[in-house]
Coordinates of C-alpha atoms in Angstrom, one line a residue:
M1 CA -61.7 40.0 83.5
T2 CA -59.2 42.7 82.0
Q3 CA -60.1 45.9 84.1
E4 CA -61.1 46.7 87.6
L5 CA -60.0 50.3 87.6
T6 CA -62.8 52.8 86.2
T7 CA -61.8 56.2 84.7
S8 CA -63.9 59.0 83.5
A9 CA -62.8 61.6 80.4
D10 CA -62.2 64.2 83.2
D11 CA -59.9 61.8 84.6
R12 CA -58.0 60.8 81.4
T13 CA -57.6 65.0 80.3
A14 CA -56.9 66.1 83.6
Q15 CA -53.7 67.9 83.6
R16 CA -50.9 67.1 86.0
P17 CA -49.8 69.5 88.9
A18 CA -47.1 71.9 87.4
N19 CA -44.0 69.7 86.8
P20 CA -40.7 71.7 86.3
Q21 CA -39.2 68.3 85.0
W22 CA -42.1 67.5 82.6
W23 CA -39.8 65.3 80.5
R24 CA -38.8 62.8 83.1
D25 CA -41.9 60.5 83.1
A26 CA -43.9 62.0 80.7
V27 CA -46.0 59.9 78.3
I28 CA -45.3 61.1 74.7
Y29 CA -47.4 60.3 71.4
Q30 CA -45.6 60.4 68.4
V31 CA -47.4 61.6 65.1
Y32 CA -46.2 60.6 61.5
V33 CA -47.8 63.0 60.5
R34 CA -48.7 62.0 57.1
S35 CA -50.5 59.3 58.3
F36 CA -52.5 60.9 60.9
A37 CA -55.4 62.9 60.0
D38 CA -56.0 64.4 56.2
S39 CA -58.5 67.8 57.0
D40 CA -58.3 68.3 52.9
G41 CA -59.1 65.2 51.4
D42 CA -56.1 64.8 49.5
G43 CA -55.5 62.1 50.9
I44 CA -52.5 62.6 52.6
G45 CA -52.5 63.9 56.1
D46 CA -51.3 67.4 57.4
L47 CA -51.1 69.8 60.3
R48 CA -54.6 71.0 60.6
G49 CA -56.0 67.3 60.6
A50 CA -53.2 66.7 63.7
R51 CA -55.1 69.6 65.4
D52 CA -58.9 68.3 64.5
R53 CA -57.4 65.1 66.5
L54 CA -55.8 66.6 69.4
P55 CA -58.5 66.0 72.2
H56 CA -58.2 62.4 71.0
L57 CA -55.0 62.7 72.4
A58 CA -55.9 64.8 75.5
R59 CA -58.4 61.7 76.6
L60 CA -55.5 59.1 76.0
G61 CA -54.0 61.4 78.7
V62 CA -50.6 61.5 77.0
D63 CA -48.4 64.7 78.0
A64 CA -47.1 65.5 75.0
V65 CA -46.9 65.3 70.8
W66 CA -44.2 64.5 69.0
L67 CA -44.5 65.7 64.7
T68 CA -42.6 63.9 62.5
P69 CA -41.2 66.5 59.6
F70 CA -43.6 68.9 58.1
Y71 CA -41.0 71.1 56.6
A72 CA -40.8 71.9 53.0
S73 CA -39.6 68.8 51.3
P74 CA -39.5 67.2 47.7
Q75 CA -40.4 64.3 50.0
A76 CA -37.9 61.5 48.7
D77 CA -38.0 60.2 52.3
G78 CA -41.2 61.4 54.2
G79 CA -40.0 64.8 54.4
Y80 CA -36.9 63.8 56.1
D81 CA -35.2 65.4 53.2
V82 CA -35.6 68.7 54.1
A83 CA -35.5 72.2 51.2
D84 CA -36.6 75.0 54.1
Y85 CA -36.4 74.3 57.8
R86 CA -38.1 77.4 58.6
A87 CA -41.2 76.3 55.6
V88 CA -43.9 74.2 56.4
D89 CA -44.5 72.3 53.2
P90 CA -47.9 72.9 51.3
L91 CA -48.8 68.9 51.5
F92 CA -49.1 69.5 55.2
G93 CA -50.5 72.9 55.4
D94 CA -48.9 76.4 56.5
L95 CA -47.0 78.2 59.0
Q96 CA -50.1 79.5 60.3
D97 CA -51.5 75.4 60.8
A98 CA -47.9 75.1 62.8
D99 CA -48.7 77.6 64.9
D100 CA -52.3 76.7 65.6
L101 CA -51.5 73.1 66.3
V102 CA -48.9 74.6 68.8
R103 CA -51.8 76.6 70.7
A104 CA -54.5 74.7 70.3
A105 CA -52.3 71.4 72.3
H106 CA -51.0 73.9 74.8
E107 CA -54.8 74.6 75.6
L108 CA -55.2 70.9 75.8
G109 CA -52.4 70.8 78.0
L110 CA -50.2 69.2 75.7
R111 CA -46.6 69.9 75.0
V112 CA -45.3 70.0 71.5
I113 CA -42.2 68.4 70.4
V114 CA -40.9 68.8 66.9
D115 CA -38.1 66.7 64.6
V116 CA -35.3 68.4 63.5
V117 CA -33.0 66.6 60.6
P118 CA -29.5 68.2 61.0
N119 CA -27.1 65.1 59.7
H120 CA -28.5 65.9 55.9
T121 CA -30.5 68.4 54.1
S122 CA -32.4 67.5 50.7
D123 CA -30.4 67.9 47.4
R124 CA -33.0 70.4 46.5
H125 CA -31.9 72.9 49.9
P126 CA -30.4 76.4 48.7
W127 CA -27.3 75.5 50.1
F128 CA -26.7 72.2 48.1
T129 CA -27.8 74.1 44.9
E130 CA -24.8 76.8 45.9
A131 CA -22.5 73.8 46.1
L132 CA -23.2 72.4 43.2
A133 CA -22.5 75.4 40.9
D134 CA -19.3 76.4 43.5
R135 CA -16.1 74.9 42.4
P136 CA -14.2 72.3 44.2
G137 CA -13.1 73.0 47.5
G138 CA -15.1 76.3 47.2
P139 CA -17.1 78.2 50.3
A140 CA -20.8 76.6 49.1
R141 CA -19.0 73.2 49.0
A142 CA -17.4 73.5 52.6
R143 CA -21.0 73.0 54.1
Y144 CA -21.2 69.5 52.5
H145 CA -18.8 66.5 52.4
F146 CA -17.6 67.2 48.8
R147 CA -14.2 64.5 47.7
P148 CA -12.6 63.5 44.7
G149 CA -12.8 59.8 43.8
R150 CA -10.4 57.4 43.3
G151 CA -8.8 55.2 41.1
P152 CA -8.5 56.4 37.1
G153 CA -10.2 59.8 36.1
G154 CA -11.6 59.4 39.9
A155 CA -14.2 57.1 39.2
L156 CA -14.7 54.8 42.2
P157 CA -16.0 56.7 45.4
P158 CA -13.5 58.4 48.2
N159 CA -13.9 55.6 50.7
D160 CA -15.5 52.1 51.1
W161 CA -19.1 53.5 52.9
E162 CA -22.0 52.3 52.6
S163 CA -25.7 53.8 52.7
V164 CA -28.3 52.7 55.0
F165 CA -30.2 52.7 52.5
G166 CA -28.2 50.2 50.6
G167 CA -25.5 51.2 47.9
P168 CA -22.4 53.5 48.1
A169 CA -22.6 56.4 50.3
W170 CA -21.0 58.4 47.9
T171 CA -22.6 60.0 44.1
R172 CA -20.9 61.4 41.5
T173 CA -21.2 64.9 40.4
Q174 CA -21.2 66.5 37.1
D175 CA -19.4 69.6 36.4
P176 CA -20.7 72.4 34.4
D177 CA -18.9 71.1 31.2
G178 CA -20.7 68.0 31.7
T179 CA -17.9 66.2 32.6
P180 CA -17.5 64.1 36.2
G181 CA -17.2 65.6 38.9
E182 CA -16.1 65.3 42.8
W183 CA -18.6 62.7 44.8
Y184 CA -20.6 63.8 47.6
L185 CA -21.5 61.7 51.2
H186 CA -24.9 60.9 51.5
L187 CA -25.2 58.1 54.6
F188 CA -29.2 57.9 53.4
A189 CA -30.5 58.9 50.0
P190 CA -28.8 60.3 47.4
E191 CA -31.4 62.9 47.8
Q192 CA -29.6 63.8 51.4
P193 CA -26.4 65.1 50.9
D194 CA -24.7 64.7 54.4
L195 CA -24.0 68.1 56.2
N196 CA -20.2 68.8 57.4
W197 CA -20.1 70.2 60.9
D198 CA -17.1 70.8 60.8
C199 CA -18.1 74.1 59.2
P200 CA -18.9 76.7 61.4
E201 CA -21.5 78.0 59.2
V202 CA -23.9 74.8 59.5
A203 CA -23.9 75.6 63.6
E204 CA -24.6 78.8 62.7
E205 CA -28.0 78.1 60.8
F206 CA -29.3 75.5 62.8
A207 CA -28.9 77.5 66.2
S208 CA -31.1 80.0 64.2
V209 CA -33.7 77.2 62.9
L210 CA -34.1 76.4 66.4
R211 CA -34.5 79.7 67.7
F212 CA -37.6 79.8 65.0
W213 CA -39.3 76.9 66.1
L214 CA -38.7 78.3 70.3
D215 CA -39.8 81.4 69.3
L216 CA -43.0 79.9 67.9
G217 CA -43.7 77.8 71.0
V218 CA -42.6 74.6 70.7
D219 CA -41.5 72.7 73.6
G220 CA -38.4 70.7 72.2
F221 CA -37.0 68.8 69.6
R222 CA -36.7 65.4 68.5
V223 CA -33.0 65.2 67.0
D224 CA -32.8 63.0 63.6
V225 CA -29.5 61.1 63.3
A226 CA -28.5 62.6 66.6
H227 CA -25.4 60.4 66.4
G228 CA -24.3 60.8 63.0
M229 CA -23.5 64.4 62.5
V230 CA -19.9 64.3 63.0
K231 CA -17.5 62.2 61.0
A232 CA -14.1 60.9 61.9
A233 CA -11.5 63.1 60.3
G234 CA -10.2 61.8 57.0
L235 CA -13.3 60.0 56.6
P236 CA -11.2 56.6 56.6
D237 CA -12.3 53.3 55.2
I238 CA -13.9 50.9 57.2
G239 CA -11.8 48.2 56.1
L240 CA -14.7 45.8 55.0
R241 CA -17.9 46.4 52.3
E242 CA -20.9 45.7 54.3
Q243 CA -24.1 47.9 54.2
A244 CA -24.6 50.9 57.3
K245 CA -26.2 49.9 59.6
L246 CA -28.5 52.6 62.4
I247 CA -27.4 50.1 65.4
G248 CA -24.8 47.5 65.8
A249 CA -21.8 46.6 68.1
Q250 CA -19.5 48.0 65.1
V251 CA -17.6 50.8 66.1
L252 CA -18.0 53.1 62.6
P253 CA -16.4 56.0 61.0
F254 CA -19.4 58.5 60.6
F255 CA -21.6 57.2 63.6
D256 CA -21.2 57.9 67.2
Q257 CA -18.0 60.3 67.0
D258 CA -17.5 61.6 70.1
G259 CA -18.0 65.0 68.3
V260 CA -21.5 65.0 68.4
H261 CA -21.7 65.6 71.7
E262 CA -20.1 69.2 72.3
I263 CA -23.1 69.9 69.0
H264 CA -25.5 68.6 71.8
R265 CA -24.1 71.0 74.4
S266 CA -24.6 74.1 72.6
W267 CA -27.7 73.2 71.7
R268 CA -28.8 72.2 75.6
R269 CA -27.3 75.7 76.3
L270 CA -29.6 77.1 73.6
L271 CA -32.8 75.1 74.9
D272 CA -31.8 76.4 78.6
S273 CA -32.0 79.8 77.6
Y274 CA -36.1 79.8 77.0
P275 CA -38.5 79.5 79.9
G276 CA -40.4 76.5 80.3
E277 CA -38.3 73.2 80.0
R278 CA -37.6 73.0 76.3
I279 CA -36.2 69.7 76.2
G280 CA -34.0 67.6 73.6
V281 CA -34.6 64.3 72.7
A282 CA -31.7 62.3 70.9
E283 CA -32.3 59.6 68.0
A284 CA -28.8 58.1 68.8
W285 CA -28.3 54.8 67.6
A286 CA -25.2 53.2 70.1
P287 CA -23.6 50.3 70.5
S288 CA -24.5 49.9 73.9
P289 CA -26.8 51.8 77.0
E290 CA -23.5 53.1 78.3
R291 CA -22.8 54.9 74.7
L292 CA -25.7 56.1 74.5
A293 CA -26.0 57.4 78.5
L294 CA -23.1 59.7 76.7
Y295 CA -25.9 61.7 75.2
V296 CA -28.1 62.5 77.9
R297 CA -25.1 63.6 80.4
P298 CA -26.4 66.5 82.8
D299 CA -25.2 69.4 79.8
E300 CA -26.4 67.4 76.8
L301 CA -30.4 66.7 75.7
H302 CA -32.9 65.7 78.0
Q303 CA -33.7 62.3 76.5
A304 CA -32.4 59.5 74.5
F305 CA -34.1 57.1 72.7
N306 CA -33.4 53.2 74.1
F307 CA -33.5 51.0 71.2
Q308 CA -32.2 48.4 72.7
F309 CA -35.4 47.9 74.6
L310 CA -37.4 48.1 71.7
R311 CA -34.8 45.6 69.9
C312 CA -35.4 43.1 73.0
P313 CA -37.0 39.9 72.3
W314 CA -39.9 38.5 73.4
D315 CA -38.3 36.6 76.4
A316 CA -37.9 37.7 80.6
A317 CA -34.7 37.3 80.8
A318 CA -33.3 39.6 77.9
M319 CA -36.2 41.8 79.0
R320 CA -34.6 42.2 82.6
E321 CA -31.3 42.5 81.5
V322 CA -31.9 45.4 79.1
I323 CA -34.3 47.1 81.7
D324 CA -31.2 46.7 84.2
E325 CA -28.6 47.5 81.8
S326 CA -31.0 50.6 80.7
L327 CA -31.5 51.4 83.9
A328 CA -27.9 51.6 85.1
A329 CA -26.7 53.5 82.4
T330 CA -28.9 56.1 82.4
T331 CA -29.0 56.9 86.4
S332 CA -25.2 56.8 86.4
V333 CA -25.5 60.2 84.6
G334 CA -28.6 61.5 86.6
A335 CA -31.0 61.4 83.6
P336 CA -34.4 59.5 83.1
T337 CA -34.5 56.3 80.9
T338 CA -36.9 55.8 77.6
W339 CA -39.4 53.0 76.6
V340 CA -40.2 53.0 73.4
L341 CA -42.0 49.6 71.6
S342 CA -42.5 50.9 68.0
N343 CA -41.7 54.0 65.7
H344 CA -41.9 55.1 61.5
D345 CA -38.9 53.1 61.1
V346 CA -39.7 49.4 62.0
V347 CA -42.1 47.1 62.3
R348 CA -45.1 47.7 64.3
H349 CA -44.6 45.5 67.7
A350 CA -47.8 43.6 67.4
T351 CA -46.2 41.9 64.5
R352 CA -42.8 41.7 65.8
Y353 CA -43.3 40.2 68.5
A354 CA -45.5 37.1 66.8
E355 CA -45.2 37.4 62.8
E356 CA -47.1 34.2 62.3
C357 CA -49.9 34.9 64.7
P358 CA -51.3 37.9 64.9
E359 CA -53.7 36.6 67.9
Q360 CA -50.4 36.2 69.9
G361 CA -48.7 39.3 68.2
L362 CA -51.9 41.6 70.0
R363 CA -51.7 39.5 73.1
R364 CA -47.8 40.4 73.6
A365 CA -48.2 43.8 72.2
R366 CA -50.5 44.5 75.0
A367 CA -48.5 43.3 78.0
A368 CA -45.8 44.9 76.6
A369 CA -47.6 48.1 76.9
L370 CA -48.4 47.6 80.3
L371 CA -44.6 46.5 81.1
M372 CA -43.4 49.4 79.4
L373 CA -45.7 52.0 81.2
A374 CA -44.7 50.4 84.5
L375 CA -40.8 51.5 84.1
P376 CA -39.6 54.2 85.6
G377 CA -38.9 57.3 83.2
S378 CA -40.2 58.3 80.3
T379 CA -42.6 56.6 77.7
Y380 CA -43.0 56.8 73.8
I381 CA -46.2 55.8 72.4
Y382 CA -46.2 55.2 68.2
Q383 CA -49.5 56.5 66.7
G384 CA -51.6 53.5 66.3
E385 CA -50.0 51.3 69.0
E386 CA -53.0 52.2 70.8
L387 CA -55.2 50.7 68.5
G388 CA -53.3 47.6 68.4
L389 CA -52.5 48.0 64.9
P390 CA -50.3 45.4 63.1
E391 CA -47.7 45.5 60.1
V392 CA -49.4 45.9 57.1
T393 CA -47.2 43.2 55.1
D394 CA -48.6 42.7 52.0
L395 CA -48.6 46.2 50.4
P396 CA -48.4 46.3 46.6
D397 CA -44.7 47.0 45.4
E398 CA -46.7 49.7 42.9
V399 CA -47.4 51.8 45.9
R400 CA -44.6 51.9 48.6
Q401 CA -43.0 54.9 48.9
D402 CA -40.2 54.4 51.2
P403 CA -36.8 55.0 49.6
S404 CA -34.8 52.1 51.1
F405 CA -36.9 49.7 49.1
F406 CA -36.0 50.6 45.8
R407 CA -32.5 50.4 46.9
A408 CA -30.8 47.0 47.1
E409 CA -30.0 45.4 50.8
G410 CA -31.6 49.1 52.1
Q411 CA -32.6 49.2 56.0
D412 CA -35.0 46.3 55.1
G413 CA -36.8 48.6 52.4
F414 CA -40.3 47.9 54.3
R415 CA -40.9 51.2 56.7
D416 CA -44.2 51.6 54.6
G417 CA -45.9 49.0 56.4
C418 CA -45.9 50.7 59.8
R419 CA -47.1 54.2 58.0
V420 CA -50.3 53.4 56.4
P421 CA -52.6 55.7 58.1
I422 CA -54.6 54.8 60.9
P423 CA -58.4 54.2 61.4
W424 CA -60.8 56.5 63.1
S425 CA -64.2 55.4 62.6
G426 CA -66.5 53.9 59.8
T427 CA -66.6 50.8 58.2
A428 CA -64.7 51.3 54.7
A429 CA -61.4 53.0 54.1
P430 CA -60.3 55.8 54.9
Y431 CA -61.8 55.1 58.1
G432 CA -62.2 58.5 59.1
F433 CA -58.6 59.4 58.3
G434 CA -60.1 61.8 55.6
P435 CA -63.0 64.0 55.5
V436 CA -64.8 62.4 52.5
E437 CA -66.1 58.6 52.5
G438 CA -64.4 56.3 49.9
G439 CA -61.7 59.0 49.8
P440 CA -58.0 58.3 49.2
S441 CA -55.3 57.6 51.6
W442 CA -51.8 57.8 50.6
L443 CA -51.2 54.0 51.1
P444 CA -54.1 51.4 51.6
Q445 CA -55.6 50.3 54.7
P446 CA -56.6 46.9 55.3
D447 CA -60.4 45.9 55.0
S448 CA -59.9 44.3 58.4
W449 CA -59.3 47.9 60.0
A450 CA -62.8 48.4 60.8
K451 CA -62.9 47.0 63.6
L452 CA -59.8 48.7 65.2
S453 CA -61.0 52.3 64.8
V454 CA -60.8 55.0 67.5
A455 CA -64.5 54.5 67.6
A456 CA -65.0 50.9 67.1
Q457 CA -62.9 50.6 70.4
T458 CA -64.1 53.5 72.7
G459 CA -66.5 52.3 75.4
D460 CA -65.1 48.5 75.1
P461 CA -63.7 47.7 77.8
D462 CA -61.9 44.7 76.7
S463 CA -60.1 47.1 73.5
T464 CA -56.8 47.7 73.4
L465 CA -57.4 51.4 73.3
E466 CA -59.2 51.2 76.8
L467 CA -56.4 49.1 77.8
Y468 CA -54.1 52.4 77.2
R469 CA -56.5 54.8 78.4
T470 CA -56.6 53.0 81.5
A471 CA -52.9 52.3 81.9
I472 CA -52.3 56.1 81.6
A473 CA -55.1 57.3 84.0
L474 CA -53.4 54.9 86.4
R475 CA -50.1 56.2 86.2
R476 CA -51.3 59.6 86.0
R477 CA -53.3 58.8 90.0
L478 CA -49.9 57.1 90.7
P479 CA -47.4 59.4 90.0
A480 CA -44.3 57.5 91.5
L481 CA -45.2 54.9 89.0
G482 CA -42.9 56.9 86.3
A483 CA -40.6 58.5 88.8
G484 CA -37.5 57.1 89.7
D485 CA -34.6 55.0 88.7
S486 CA -35.0 51.9 89.5
V487 CA -37.2 48.6 89.9
E488 CA -37.3 46.1 92.8
W489 CA -37.2 42.7 91.3
R490 CA -39.2 39.7 92.7
D491 CA -38.8 35.9 92.7
A492 CA -40.7 34.7 90.1
P493 CA -41.6 31.5 88.1
E494 CA -39.5 30.7 84.9
G495 CA -40.3 33.2 81.7
V496 CA -42.4 35.5 84.0
L497 CA -40.8 38.9 85.2
A498 CA -42.1 40.6 88.5
F499 CA -41.2 43.9 90.0
A500 CA -42.4 46.0 92.4
R501 CA -42.8 50.1 92.4
P502 CA -44.0 52.2 94.8
G503 CA -47.2 50.8 95.5
L504 CA -47.3 48.1 92.7
L505 CA -46.4 44.9 91.5
C506 CA -45.9 44.1 87.7
V507 CA -46.3 40.5 86.9
L508 CA -45.3 39.7 83.3
N509 CA -45.3 36.4 81.7
T510 CA -43.6 35.7 78.4
G511 CA -44.1 31.7 78.7
R512 CA -46.1 29.4 76.7
R513 CA -48.2 28.7 79.5
E514 CA -49.8 29.8 82.4
R515 CA -48.0 30.2 85.5
R516 CA -49.4 29.8 88.9
M517 CA -48.3 32.2 91.9
P518 CA -49.9 33.3 94.9
R519 CA -52.2 36.6 94.5
P520 CA -49.8 39.5 95.1
G521 CA -52.7 42.1 96.3
R522 CA -55.6 43.9 94.4
L523 CA -56.0 43.7 90.5
L524 CA -55.6 47.0 89.0
L525 CA -55.2 46.0 85.3
A526 CA -54.5 43.3 83.1
S527 CA -54.1 42.5 79.8
A528 CA -55.8 39.6 79.4
P529 CA -58.6 37.5 81.5
F530 CA -57.5 35.1 83.7
D531 CA -58.2 32.6 86.7
A532 CA -57.7 33.9 90.6
D533 CA -59.0 32.8 93.8
A534 CA -58.5 34.1 97.3
A535 CA -55.0 32.6 97.7
T536 CA -53.3 32.5 94.0
V537 CA -53.7 33.6 90.5
G538 CA -52.9 32.0 87.4
I539 CA -51.2 34.6 85.2
P540 CA -51.6 33.4 81.1
A541 CA -49.1 33.3 78.6
D542 CA -48.4 36.2 76.8
S543 CA -50.0 38.5 79.5
C544 CA -49.1 41.4 81.6
A545 CA -51.5 42.4 85.2
W546 CA -50.7 45.3 87.5
W547 CA -51.9 44.9 91.4
A548 CA -51.8 47.0 94.2
I549 CA -49.5 46.0 97.2

């Protein structure tokens, strides 16, 4: 038996009472727009498709939806190379579609968070076009990082920085007369030149961009590369040649510089000037929980993604350490902790937890979902994880589109596997992703996904989808579950985590065999069947259960 709680659709879609700080315990669903729902049959998800599928999110019970970039873009990096921050790319619709989506979400009680990409623009952005046409040292180039090269004839990059996507973080330009010119900085793809936030014009422009979308009605922003906007003065060498990593213990002159915090403070003041608790969420890869907490001090952003939790191995002791460190760090600045298991940049956790055994990976993913949803703070769900989707690991090279795949030693180079369009219904691809049976999808979907679709799992009490729906409904029914800033650890056998929240005990077994323990109370929800009698209960390996206490 996996569940004892029964809930109705009305329970799941009922809005919480008005909460002036809704973001502190919100469940937020990430929509990778390109892969969520296609309304026009071109094989690419769009805003109209996302709007039409919002009832699924309302029934799931989430509080908000976060949309990945849909701005005008050449799509060199899935829209994270923005050419116009105030326009919708025709691939995804137009501004009216964006407005319609926000309004429809609000009617369903869902808030809307959109991506903003302030570390870099597209190389097709008008500013960069102007910069290339400008002279060295000219005002248009001041918006970016242009530098002369080193060595004879300036043939070597200005410093030893490496791109996150692999290779040098510098590309040399060509002057109008055809001779080699200055170099420009790009921490990611060459099509994504880094902005210079020491230039006042950059800050003024982004304040205007934020106001544009706030005036349209969005409820907040997820700040892409929030830790990378400021570079160390003089752009010094690192001192060793190594491909840049988004997260690590090494202090880098282009990540997590103290100067980023003044930018976030100015954005917080802007957000606070609007009604309705508009929020900022930092995608900040910091080397420690303490450094991450700096991004969510009372006068900075509201949330920061907890990538330490995402990267934690399937091990009870390691999970407890990360939970304790995360809660301690954010509590020290009065902020909520966020919990996330997957996103559009990492291998899906159903595969990450057990790459050699899909069945074990799914069991662990289901258990991890209950662990995450029992912790105090806000949680993020990446589209398709509520279906138990695995990583697609066998995509042919010819269909891949991740720019790091085409650059040696890049950021794994396999982000396409977590971006495959999700299945909605039917027995054959594209599984309701688009309006035409047998129509296209921009990345191919596995033949095995028919049984994982929303339609196939709806109503099956043992499905991963119904597990998520029930868990989120319970979290809503027990409002203290997401509140607070601590957990009460209980004694448990080796390999088992047990902690109490108000009215609830969460028990997670990360070990390889069943663990027997005294029955803690009345079962509310479990990720897997288990054996129990009046006095004891056997917690299976790779499972999690919630008990009323």
